[in-house]
PDB file of C-alpha atoms in Angstrom:
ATOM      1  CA  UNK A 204      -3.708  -5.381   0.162  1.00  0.00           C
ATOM      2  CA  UNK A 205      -4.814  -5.936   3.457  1.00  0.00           C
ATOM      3  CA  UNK A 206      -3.166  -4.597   6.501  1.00  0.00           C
ATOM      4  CA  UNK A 207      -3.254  -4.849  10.149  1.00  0.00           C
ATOM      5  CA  UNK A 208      -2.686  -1.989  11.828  1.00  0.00           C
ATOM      6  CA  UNK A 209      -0.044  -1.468  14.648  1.00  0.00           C
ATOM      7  CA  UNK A 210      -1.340  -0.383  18.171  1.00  0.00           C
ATOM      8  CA  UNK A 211      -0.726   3.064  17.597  1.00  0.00           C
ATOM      9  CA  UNK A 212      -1.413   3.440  13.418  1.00  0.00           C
ATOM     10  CA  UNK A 213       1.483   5.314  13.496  1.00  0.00           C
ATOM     11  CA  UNK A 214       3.397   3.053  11.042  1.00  0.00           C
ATOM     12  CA  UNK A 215       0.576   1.435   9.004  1.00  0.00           C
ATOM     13  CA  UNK A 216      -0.278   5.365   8.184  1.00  0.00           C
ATOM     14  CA  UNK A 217       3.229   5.261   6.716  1.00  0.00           C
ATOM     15  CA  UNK A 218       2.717   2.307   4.663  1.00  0.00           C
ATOM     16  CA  UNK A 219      -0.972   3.555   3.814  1.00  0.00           C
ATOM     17  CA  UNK A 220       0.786   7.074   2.602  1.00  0.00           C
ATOM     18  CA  UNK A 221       3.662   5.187   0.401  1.00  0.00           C
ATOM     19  CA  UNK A 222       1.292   3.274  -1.459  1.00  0.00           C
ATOM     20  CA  UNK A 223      -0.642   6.498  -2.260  1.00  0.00           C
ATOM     21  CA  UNK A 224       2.470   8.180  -2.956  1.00  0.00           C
ATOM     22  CA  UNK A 225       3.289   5.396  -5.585  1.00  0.00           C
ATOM     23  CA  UNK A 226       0.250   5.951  -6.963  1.00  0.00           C
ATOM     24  CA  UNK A 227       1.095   9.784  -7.380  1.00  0.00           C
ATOM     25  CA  UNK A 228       4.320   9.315  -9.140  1.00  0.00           C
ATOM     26  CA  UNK A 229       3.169   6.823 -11.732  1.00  0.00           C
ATOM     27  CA  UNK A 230       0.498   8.857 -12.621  1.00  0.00           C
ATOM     28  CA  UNK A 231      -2.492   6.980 -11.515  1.00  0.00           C
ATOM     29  CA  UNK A 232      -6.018   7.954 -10.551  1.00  0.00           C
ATOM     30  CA  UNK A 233      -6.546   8.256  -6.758  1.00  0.00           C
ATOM     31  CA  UNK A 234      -9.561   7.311  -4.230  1.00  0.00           C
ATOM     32  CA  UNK A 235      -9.292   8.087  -0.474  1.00  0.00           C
ATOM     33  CA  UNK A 236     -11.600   7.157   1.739  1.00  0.00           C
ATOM     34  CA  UNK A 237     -11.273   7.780   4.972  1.00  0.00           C
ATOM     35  CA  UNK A 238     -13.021   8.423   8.330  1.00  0.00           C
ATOM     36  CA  UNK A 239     -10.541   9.591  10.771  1.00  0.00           C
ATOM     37  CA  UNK A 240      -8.381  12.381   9.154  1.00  0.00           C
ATOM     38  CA  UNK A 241      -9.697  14.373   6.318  1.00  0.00           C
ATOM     39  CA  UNK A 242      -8.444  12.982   2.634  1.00  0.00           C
ATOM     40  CA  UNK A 243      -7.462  16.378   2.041  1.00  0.00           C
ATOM     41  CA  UNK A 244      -4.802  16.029   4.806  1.00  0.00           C
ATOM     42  CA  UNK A 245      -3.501  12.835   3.879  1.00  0.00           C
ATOM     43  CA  UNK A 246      -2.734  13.711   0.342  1.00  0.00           C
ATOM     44  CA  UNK A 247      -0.783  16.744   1.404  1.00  0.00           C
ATOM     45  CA  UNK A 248       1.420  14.563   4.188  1.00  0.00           C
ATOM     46  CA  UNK A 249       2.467  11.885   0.998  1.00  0.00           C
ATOM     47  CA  UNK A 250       6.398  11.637   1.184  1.00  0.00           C
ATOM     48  CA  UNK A 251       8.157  13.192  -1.186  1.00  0.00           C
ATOM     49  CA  UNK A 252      10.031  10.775  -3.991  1.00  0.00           C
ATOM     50  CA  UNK A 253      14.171  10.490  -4.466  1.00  0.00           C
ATOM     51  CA  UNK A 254      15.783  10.439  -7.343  1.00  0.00           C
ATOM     52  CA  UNK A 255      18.131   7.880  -8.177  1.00  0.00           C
ATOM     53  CA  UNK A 256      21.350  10.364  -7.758  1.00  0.00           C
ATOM     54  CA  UNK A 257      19.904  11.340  -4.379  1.00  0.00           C
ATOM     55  CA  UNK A 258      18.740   7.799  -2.937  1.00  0.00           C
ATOM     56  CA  UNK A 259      22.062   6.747  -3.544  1.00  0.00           C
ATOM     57  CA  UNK A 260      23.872   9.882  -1.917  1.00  0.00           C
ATOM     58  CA  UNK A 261      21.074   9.415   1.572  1.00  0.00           C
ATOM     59  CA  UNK A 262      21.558   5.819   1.602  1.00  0.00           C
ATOM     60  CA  UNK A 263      25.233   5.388   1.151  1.00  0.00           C
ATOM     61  CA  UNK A 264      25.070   3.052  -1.597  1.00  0.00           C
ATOM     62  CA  UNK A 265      27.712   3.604  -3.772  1.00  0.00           C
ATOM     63  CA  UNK A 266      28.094   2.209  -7.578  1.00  0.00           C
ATOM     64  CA  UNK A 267      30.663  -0.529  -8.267  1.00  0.00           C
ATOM     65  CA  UNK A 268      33.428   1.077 -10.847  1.00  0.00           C
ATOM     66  CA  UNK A 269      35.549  -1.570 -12.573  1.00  0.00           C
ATOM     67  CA  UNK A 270      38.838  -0.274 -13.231  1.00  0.00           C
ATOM     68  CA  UNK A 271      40.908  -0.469 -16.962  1.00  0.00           C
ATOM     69  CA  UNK A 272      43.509  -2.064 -15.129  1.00  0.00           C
ATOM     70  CA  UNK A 273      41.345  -4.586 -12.878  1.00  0.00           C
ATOM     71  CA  UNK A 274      40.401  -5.656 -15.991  1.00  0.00           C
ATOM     72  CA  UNK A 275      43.677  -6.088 -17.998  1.00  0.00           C
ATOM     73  CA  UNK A 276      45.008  -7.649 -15.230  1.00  0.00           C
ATOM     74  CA  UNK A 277      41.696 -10.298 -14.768  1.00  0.00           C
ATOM     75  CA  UNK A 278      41.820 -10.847 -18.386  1.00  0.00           C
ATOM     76  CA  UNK A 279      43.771 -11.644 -21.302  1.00  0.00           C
ATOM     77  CA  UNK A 280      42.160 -11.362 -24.925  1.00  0.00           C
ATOM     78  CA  UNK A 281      43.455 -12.559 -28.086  1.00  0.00           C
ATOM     79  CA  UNK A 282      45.827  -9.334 -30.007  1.00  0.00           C
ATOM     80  CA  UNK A 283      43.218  -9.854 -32.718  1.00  0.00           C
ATOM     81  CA  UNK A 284      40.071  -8.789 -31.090  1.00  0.00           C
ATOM     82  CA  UNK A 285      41.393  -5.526 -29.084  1.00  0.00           C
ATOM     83  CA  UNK A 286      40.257  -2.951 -31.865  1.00  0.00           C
ATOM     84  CA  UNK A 287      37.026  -4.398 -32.618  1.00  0.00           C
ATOM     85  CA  UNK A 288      33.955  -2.445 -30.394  1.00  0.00           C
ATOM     86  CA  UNK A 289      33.281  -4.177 -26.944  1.00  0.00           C
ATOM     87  CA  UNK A 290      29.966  -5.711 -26.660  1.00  0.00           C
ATOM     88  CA  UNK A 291      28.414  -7.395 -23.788  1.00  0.00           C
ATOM     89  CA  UNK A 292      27.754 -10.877 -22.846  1.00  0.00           C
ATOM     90  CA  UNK A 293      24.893 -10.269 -20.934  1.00  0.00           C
ATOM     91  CA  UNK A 294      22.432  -7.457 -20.572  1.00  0.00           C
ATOM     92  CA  UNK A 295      22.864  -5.411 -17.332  1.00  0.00           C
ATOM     93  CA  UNK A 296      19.908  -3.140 -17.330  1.00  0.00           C
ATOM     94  CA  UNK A 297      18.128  -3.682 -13.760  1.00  0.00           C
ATOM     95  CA  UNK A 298      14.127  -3.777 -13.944  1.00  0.00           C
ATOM     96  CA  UNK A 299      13.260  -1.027 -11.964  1.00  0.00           C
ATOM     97  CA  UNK A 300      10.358  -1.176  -9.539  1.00  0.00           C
ATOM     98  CA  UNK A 301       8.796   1.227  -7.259  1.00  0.00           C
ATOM     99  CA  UNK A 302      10.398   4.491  -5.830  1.00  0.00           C
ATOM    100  CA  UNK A 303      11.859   5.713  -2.346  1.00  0.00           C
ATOM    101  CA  UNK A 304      10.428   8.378  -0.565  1.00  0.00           C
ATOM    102  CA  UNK A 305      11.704  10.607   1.807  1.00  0.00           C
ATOM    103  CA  UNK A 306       9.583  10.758   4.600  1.00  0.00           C
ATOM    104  CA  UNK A 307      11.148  14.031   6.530  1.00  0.00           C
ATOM    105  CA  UNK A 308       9.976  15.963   3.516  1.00  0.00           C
ATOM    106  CA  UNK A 309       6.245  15.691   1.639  1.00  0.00           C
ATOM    107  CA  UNK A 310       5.735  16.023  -2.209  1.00  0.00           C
ATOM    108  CA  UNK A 311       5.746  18.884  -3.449  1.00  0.00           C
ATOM    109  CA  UNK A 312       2.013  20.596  -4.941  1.00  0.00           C
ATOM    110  CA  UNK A 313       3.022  20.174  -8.636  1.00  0.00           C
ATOM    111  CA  UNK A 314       3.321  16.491  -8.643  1.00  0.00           C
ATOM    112  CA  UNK A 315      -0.659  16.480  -8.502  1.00  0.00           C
ATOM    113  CA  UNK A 316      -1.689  18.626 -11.024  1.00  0.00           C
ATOM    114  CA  UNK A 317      -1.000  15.587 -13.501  1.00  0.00           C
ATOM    115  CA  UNK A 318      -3.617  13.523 -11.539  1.00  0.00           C
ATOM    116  CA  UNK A 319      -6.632  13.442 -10.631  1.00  0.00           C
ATOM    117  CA  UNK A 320      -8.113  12.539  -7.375  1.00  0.00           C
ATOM    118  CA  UNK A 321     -11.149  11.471  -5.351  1.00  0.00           C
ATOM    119  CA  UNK A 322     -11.736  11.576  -1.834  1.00  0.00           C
ATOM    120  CA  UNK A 323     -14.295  10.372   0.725  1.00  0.00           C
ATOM    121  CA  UNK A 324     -14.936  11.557   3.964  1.00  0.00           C
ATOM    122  CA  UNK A 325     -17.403   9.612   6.297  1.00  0.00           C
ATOM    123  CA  UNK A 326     -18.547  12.639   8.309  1.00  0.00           C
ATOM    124  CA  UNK A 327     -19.298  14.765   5.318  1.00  0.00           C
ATOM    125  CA  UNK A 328     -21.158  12.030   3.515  1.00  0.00           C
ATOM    126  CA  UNK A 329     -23.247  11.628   6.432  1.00  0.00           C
ATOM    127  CA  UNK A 330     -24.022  15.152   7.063  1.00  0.00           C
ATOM    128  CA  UNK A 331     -26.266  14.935   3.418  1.00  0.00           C
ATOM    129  CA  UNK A 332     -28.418  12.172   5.205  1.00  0.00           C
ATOM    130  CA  UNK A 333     -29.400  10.963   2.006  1.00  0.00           C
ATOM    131  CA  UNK A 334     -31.830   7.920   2.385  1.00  0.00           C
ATOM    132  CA  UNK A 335     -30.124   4.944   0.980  1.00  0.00           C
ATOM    133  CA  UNK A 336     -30.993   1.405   1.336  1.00  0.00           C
ATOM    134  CA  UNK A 337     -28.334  -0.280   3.587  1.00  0.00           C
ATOM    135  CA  UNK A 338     -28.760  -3.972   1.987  1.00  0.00           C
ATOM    136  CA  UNK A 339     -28.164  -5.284   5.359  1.00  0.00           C
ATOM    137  CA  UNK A 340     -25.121  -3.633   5.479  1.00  0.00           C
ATOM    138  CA  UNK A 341     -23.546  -0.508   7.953  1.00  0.00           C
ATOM    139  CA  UNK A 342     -25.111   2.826   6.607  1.00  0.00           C
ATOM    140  CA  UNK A 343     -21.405   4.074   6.125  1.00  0.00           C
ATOM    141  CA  UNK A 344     -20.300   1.498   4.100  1.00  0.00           C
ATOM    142  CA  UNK A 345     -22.812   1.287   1.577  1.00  0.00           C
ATOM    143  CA  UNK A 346     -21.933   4.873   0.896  1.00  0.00           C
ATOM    144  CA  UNK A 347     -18.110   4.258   0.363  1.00  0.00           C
ATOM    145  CA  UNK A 348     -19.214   1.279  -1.763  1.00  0.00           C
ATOM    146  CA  UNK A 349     -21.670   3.363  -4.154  1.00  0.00           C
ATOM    147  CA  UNK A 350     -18.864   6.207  -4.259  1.00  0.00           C
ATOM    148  CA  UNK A 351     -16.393   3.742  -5.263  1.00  0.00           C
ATOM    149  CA  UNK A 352     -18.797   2.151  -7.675  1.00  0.00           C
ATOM    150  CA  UNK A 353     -19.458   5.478  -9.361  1.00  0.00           C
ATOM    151  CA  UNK A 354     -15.462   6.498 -10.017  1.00  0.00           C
ATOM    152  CA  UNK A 355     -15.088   3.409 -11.362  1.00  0.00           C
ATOM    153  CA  UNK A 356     -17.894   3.591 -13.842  1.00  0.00           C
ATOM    154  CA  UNK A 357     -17.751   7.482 -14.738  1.00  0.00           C
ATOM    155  CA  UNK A 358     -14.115   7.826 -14.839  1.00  0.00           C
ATOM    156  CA  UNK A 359     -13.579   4.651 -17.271  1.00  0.00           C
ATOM    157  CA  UNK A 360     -12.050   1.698 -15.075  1.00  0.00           C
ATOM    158  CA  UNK A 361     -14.286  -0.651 -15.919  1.00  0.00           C
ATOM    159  CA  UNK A 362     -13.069  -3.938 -17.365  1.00  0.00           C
ATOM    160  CA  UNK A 363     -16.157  -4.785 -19.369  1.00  0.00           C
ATOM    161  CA  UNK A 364     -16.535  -1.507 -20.867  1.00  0.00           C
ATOM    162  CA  UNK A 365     -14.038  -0.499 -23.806  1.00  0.00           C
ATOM    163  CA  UNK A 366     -11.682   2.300 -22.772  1.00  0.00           C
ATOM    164  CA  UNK A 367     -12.056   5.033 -25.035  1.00  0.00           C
ATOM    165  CA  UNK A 368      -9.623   6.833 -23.653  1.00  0.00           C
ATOM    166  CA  UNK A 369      -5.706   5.995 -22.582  1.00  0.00           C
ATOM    167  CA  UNK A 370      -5.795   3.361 -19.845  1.00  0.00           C
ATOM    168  CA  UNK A 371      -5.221   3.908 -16.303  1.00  0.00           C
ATOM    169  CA  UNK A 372      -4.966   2.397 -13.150  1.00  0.00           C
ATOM    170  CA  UNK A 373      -7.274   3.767 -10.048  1.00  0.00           C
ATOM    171  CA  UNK A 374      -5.286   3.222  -6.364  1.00  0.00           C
ATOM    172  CA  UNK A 375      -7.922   3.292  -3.606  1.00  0.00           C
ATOM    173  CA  UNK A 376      -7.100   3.856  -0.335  1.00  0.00           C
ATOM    174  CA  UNK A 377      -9.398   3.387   2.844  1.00  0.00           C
ATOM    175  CA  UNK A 378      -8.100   4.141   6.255  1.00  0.00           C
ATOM    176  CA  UNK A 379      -9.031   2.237   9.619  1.00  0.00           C
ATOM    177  CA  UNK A 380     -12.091   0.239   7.837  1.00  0.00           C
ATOM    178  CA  UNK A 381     -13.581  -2.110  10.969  1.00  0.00           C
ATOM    179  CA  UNK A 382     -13.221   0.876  13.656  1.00  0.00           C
ATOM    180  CA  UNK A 383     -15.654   2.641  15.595  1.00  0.00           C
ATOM    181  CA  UNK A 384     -15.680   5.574  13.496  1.00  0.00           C
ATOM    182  CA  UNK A 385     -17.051   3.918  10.782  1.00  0.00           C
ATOM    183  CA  UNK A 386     -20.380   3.160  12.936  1.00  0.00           C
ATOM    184  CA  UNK A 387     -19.050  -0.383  12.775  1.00  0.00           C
ATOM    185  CA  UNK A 388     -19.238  -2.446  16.170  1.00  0.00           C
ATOM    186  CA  UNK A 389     -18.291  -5.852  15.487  1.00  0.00           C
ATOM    187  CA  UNK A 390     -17.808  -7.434  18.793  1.00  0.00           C
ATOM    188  CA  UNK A 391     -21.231  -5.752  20.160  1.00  0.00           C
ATOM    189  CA  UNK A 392     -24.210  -8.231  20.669  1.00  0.00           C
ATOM    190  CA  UNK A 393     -26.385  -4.903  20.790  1.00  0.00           C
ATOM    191  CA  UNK A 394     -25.929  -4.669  16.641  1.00  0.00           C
ATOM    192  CA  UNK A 395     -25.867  -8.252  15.728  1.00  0.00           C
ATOM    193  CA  UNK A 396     -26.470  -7.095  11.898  1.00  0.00           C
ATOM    194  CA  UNK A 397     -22.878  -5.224  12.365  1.00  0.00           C
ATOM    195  CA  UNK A 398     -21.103  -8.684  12.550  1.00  0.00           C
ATOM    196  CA  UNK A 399     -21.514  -9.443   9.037  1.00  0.00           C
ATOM    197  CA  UNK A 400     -20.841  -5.790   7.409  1.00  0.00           C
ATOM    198  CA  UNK A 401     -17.215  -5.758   7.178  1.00  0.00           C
ATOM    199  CA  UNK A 402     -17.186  -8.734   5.486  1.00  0.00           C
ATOM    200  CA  UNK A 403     -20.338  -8.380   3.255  1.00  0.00           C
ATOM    201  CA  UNK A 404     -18.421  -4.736   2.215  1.00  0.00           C
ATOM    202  CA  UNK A 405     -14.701  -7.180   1.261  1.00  0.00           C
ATOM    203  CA  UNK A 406     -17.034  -9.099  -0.945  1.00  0.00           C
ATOM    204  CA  UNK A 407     -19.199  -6.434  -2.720  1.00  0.00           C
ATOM    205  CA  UNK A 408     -15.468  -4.447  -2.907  1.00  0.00           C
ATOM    206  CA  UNK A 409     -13.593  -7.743  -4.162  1.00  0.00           C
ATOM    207  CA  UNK A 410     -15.748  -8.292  -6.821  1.00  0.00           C
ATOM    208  CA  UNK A 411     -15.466  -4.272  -8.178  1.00  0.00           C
ATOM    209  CA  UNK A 412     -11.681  -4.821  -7.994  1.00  0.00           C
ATOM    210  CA  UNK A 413     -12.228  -8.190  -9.882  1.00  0.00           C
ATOM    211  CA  UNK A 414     -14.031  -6.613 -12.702  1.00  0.00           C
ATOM    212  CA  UNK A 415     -12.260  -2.958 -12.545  1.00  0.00           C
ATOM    213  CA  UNK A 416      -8.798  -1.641 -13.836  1.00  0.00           C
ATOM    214  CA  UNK A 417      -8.176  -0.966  -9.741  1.00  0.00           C
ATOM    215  CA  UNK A 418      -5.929  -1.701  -7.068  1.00  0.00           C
ATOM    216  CA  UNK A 419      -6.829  -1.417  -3.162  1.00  0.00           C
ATOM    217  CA  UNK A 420      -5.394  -0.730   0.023  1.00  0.00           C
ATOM    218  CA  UNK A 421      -7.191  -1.000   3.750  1.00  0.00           C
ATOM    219  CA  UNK A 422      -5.917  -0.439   6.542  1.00  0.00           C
ATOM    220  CA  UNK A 423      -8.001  -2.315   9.927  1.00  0.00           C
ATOM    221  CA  UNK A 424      -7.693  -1.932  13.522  1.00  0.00           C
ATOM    222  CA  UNK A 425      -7.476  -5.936  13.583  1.00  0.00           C
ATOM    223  CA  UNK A 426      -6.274  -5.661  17.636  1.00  0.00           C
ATOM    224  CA  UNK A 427      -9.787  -4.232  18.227  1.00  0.00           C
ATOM    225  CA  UNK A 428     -11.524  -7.230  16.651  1.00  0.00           C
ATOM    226  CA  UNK A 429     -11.522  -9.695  19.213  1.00  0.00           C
ATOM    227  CA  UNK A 430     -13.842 -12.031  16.939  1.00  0.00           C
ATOM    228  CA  UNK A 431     -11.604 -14.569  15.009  1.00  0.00           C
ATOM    229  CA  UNK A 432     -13.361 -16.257  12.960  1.00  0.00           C
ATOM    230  CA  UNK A 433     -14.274 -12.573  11.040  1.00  0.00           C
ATOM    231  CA  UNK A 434     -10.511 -11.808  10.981  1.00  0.00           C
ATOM    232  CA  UNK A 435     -10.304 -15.386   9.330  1.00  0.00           C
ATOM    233  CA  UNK A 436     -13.237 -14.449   6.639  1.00  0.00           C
ATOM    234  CA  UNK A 437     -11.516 -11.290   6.108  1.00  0.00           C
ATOM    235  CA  UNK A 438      -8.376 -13.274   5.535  1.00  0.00           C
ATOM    236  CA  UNK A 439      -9.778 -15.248   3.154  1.00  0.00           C
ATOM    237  CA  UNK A 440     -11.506 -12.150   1.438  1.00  0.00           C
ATOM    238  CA  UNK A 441      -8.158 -10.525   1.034  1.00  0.00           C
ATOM    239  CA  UNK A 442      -5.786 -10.950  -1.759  1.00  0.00           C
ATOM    240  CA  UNK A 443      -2.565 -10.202   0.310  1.00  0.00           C
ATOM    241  CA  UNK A 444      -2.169  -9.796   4.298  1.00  0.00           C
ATOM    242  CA  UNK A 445       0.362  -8.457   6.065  1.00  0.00           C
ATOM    243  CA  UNK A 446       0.398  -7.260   9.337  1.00  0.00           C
ATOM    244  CA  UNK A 447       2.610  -4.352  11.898  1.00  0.00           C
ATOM    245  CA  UNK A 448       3.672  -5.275  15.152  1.00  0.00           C
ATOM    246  CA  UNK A 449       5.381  -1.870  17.371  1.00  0.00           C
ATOM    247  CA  UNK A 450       7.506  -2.571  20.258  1.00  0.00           C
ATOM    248  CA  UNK A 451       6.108   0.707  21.356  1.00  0.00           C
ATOM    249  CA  UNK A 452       5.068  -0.325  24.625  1.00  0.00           C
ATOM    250  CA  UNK A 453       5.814  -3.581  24.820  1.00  0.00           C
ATOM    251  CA  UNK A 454       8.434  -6.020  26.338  1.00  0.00           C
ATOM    252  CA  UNK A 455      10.570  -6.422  23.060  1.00  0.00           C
ATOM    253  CA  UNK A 456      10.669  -2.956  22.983  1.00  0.00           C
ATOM    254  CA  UNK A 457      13.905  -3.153  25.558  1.00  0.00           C
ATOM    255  CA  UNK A 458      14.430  -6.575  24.181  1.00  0.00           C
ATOM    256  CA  UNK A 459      18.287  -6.358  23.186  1.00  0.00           C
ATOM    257  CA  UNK A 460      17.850  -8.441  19.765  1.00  0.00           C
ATOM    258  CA  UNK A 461      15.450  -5.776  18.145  1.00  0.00           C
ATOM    259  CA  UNK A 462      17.760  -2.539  19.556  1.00  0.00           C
ATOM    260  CA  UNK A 463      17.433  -1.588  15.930  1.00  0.00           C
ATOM    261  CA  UNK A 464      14.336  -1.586  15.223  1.00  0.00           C
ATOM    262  CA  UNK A 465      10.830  -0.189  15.873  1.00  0.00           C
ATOM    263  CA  UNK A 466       8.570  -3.582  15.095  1.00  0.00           C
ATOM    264  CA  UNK A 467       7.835  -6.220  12.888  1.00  0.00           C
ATOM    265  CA  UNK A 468       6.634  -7.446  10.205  1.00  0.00           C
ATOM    266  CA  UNK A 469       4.092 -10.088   9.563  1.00  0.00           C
ATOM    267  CA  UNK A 470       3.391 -11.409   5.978  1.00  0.00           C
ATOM    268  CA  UNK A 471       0.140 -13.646   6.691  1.00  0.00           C
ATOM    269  CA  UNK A 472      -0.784 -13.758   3.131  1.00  0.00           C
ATOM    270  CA  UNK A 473       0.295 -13.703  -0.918  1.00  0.00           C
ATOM    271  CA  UNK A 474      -1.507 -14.275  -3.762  1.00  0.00           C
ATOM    272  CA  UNK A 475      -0.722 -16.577  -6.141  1.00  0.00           C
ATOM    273  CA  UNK A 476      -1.807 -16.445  -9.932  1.00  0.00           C
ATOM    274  CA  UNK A 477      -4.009 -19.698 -11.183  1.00  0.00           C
ATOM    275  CA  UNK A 478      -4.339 -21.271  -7.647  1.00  0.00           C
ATOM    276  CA  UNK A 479      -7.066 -21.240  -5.009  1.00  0.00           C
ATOM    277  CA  UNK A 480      -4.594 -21.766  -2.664  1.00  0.00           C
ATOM    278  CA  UNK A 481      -2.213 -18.740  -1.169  1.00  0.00           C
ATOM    279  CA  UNK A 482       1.302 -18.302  -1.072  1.00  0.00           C
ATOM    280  CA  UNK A 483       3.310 -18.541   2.307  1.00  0.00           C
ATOM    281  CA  UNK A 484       6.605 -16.250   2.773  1.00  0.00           C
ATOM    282  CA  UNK A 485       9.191 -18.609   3.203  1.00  0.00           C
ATOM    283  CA  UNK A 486      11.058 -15.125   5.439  1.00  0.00           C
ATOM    284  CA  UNK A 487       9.607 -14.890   8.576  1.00  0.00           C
ATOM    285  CA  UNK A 488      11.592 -12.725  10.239  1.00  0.00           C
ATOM    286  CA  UNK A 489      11.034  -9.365   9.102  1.00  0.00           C
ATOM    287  CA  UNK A 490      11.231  -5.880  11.126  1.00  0.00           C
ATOM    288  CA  UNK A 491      10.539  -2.464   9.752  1.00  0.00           C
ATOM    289  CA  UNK A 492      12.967   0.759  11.074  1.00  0.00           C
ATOM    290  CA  UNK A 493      12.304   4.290  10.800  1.00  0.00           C
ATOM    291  CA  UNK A 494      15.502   6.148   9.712  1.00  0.00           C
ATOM    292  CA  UNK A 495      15.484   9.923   9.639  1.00  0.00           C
ATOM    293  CA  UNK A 496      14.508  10.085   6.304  1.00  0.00           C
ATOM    294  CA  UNK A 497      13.643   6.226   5.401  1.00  0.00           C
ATOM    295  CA  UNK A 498      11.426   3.275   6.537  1.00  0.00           C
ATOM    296  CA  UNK A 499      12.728   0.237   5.901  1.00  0.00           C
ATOM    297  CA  UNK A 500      11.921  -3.196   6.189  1.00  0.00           C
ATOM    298  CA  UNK A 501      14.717  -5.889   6.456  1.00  0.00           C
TER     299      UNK A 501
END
């Protein structure tokens, strides 16, 4: 998953933390990487999951309860058939996916001691000034690619290696890839190797995924990359794009059709199984809203 930050990163963090949060909950292996706020940090910030009973009670929703009587009174069965056990027509267990998170409160401590977890942070790696060969590629991300290449290999996600052990998923999560703190200066013509890195790292790190029991998240400054042809190449390296748009200091953000909400949505990208071609959203208006407790996107 691709996404483009908003101006401020203060709601692609969100998104960045919910996916990591997911990740927590079902029990999956975790990979941080990160050059801007410590891993460390991050994990403890994660919003803190609701239970069914209590979603429902925050949210308002409240179950439908079909009355005895609504349903005497809707319909008439045969004498004959009232003593024999009810069954039903149709099954009406819901497929459950994903969890809601509250994000006034973080997880509580205990929910990772049934995980494990990785992190990577730039500064530290680069404070070992290990000599590495950069392939042509930014010092910083050759790094985060051998770390990432290592996890996958030592802790057992690799696809063409028989699991020996119960299978799992790994959720990686890299925050602000493309930005200045990674030593990456894309739209300088002082570095013209730097052009190329980002997407030389979405290709190395697309075909790890490809081959790996791994799902990724990245979150890029794309308002700072003026270049678009490599926002198009890092389109096309991407399996699904979506991007943030804040009103916070902009003209919409008075605008009286979006009173009730804090941006929008964008949904560039989806991927679609056995096609080279990607899927388009048919919903393009979407906007995201920060409740007190909730973000939601409608």
């Amino acid at each position: 998953v691709f996404t483009e930050e908003d101006k401020y990163g203060l709601y692609s963090s969100l998104l960045f933390k919910y996916f990591l949060a997911e990740g927590v909950v079902c029990g999956h292996e975790l990979f941080v990487a990160s050059a801007k706020e410590h891993p460390d940090n991050i994990l403890k910030e994660l919003p803190a999951p609701l239970l069914d009973d209590t979603h429902r009670n925050d949210v308002g929703e409240e179950a439908t309860v079909v009355k005895p009587e609504d349903v005497q009174d809707s319909m008439k069965i045969a004498w004959r058939y009232q003593n024999l056990p009810k069954m039903e027509t149709s099954p009406t267990t819901s497929t459950k996916f994903g969890h809601y998170y509250d994000v006034s409160k973080t997880m509580s401590p205990e929910l990772f001691q049934s995980i494990k977890w990785h992190s990577f942070y730039l500064p530290e790696e680069l404070s070992l000034q290990l000599k590495r060969e950069t392939r042509n590629m930014n010092s910083a991300y050759t790094r985060l690619l051998e770390s990432i290449q290592r996890i996958i290999y030592q802790e057992g996600f690799d696809g063409s290696d028989p699991q020996k052990k119960q299978k799992n998923i790994l959720r990686i999560g890299i925050q602000s890839l493309g930005s200045m703190l990674w030593g990456d200066d894309i739209c300088s013509s002082d570095t013209p190797e730097d052009i190329h890195s980002l997407t030389k790292f979405l290709y190395v790190l697309r075909g790890l995924l490809r081959k790996s029991l791994s799902a990724c998240i990245i979150t890029v400054p794309a308002h700072l990359i003026q270049n678009k042809a490599i926002m198009e190449r890092v389109t096309n390296l991407s399996d699904m794009v979506v991007g943030l748009e804040s009103f916070i200091g902009s003209e919409r953000e008075t605008n009286p059709l979006y009173k009730d909400y804090h941006g929008l949505v964008h949904v560039h990208q989806i991927p679609r199984l056995n096609s080279l071609i990607c899927d388009v959203s048919d919903t393009k208006d979407l906007a995201f809203r920060l409740k007190r407790k909730l973000f939601t996107i409608e």
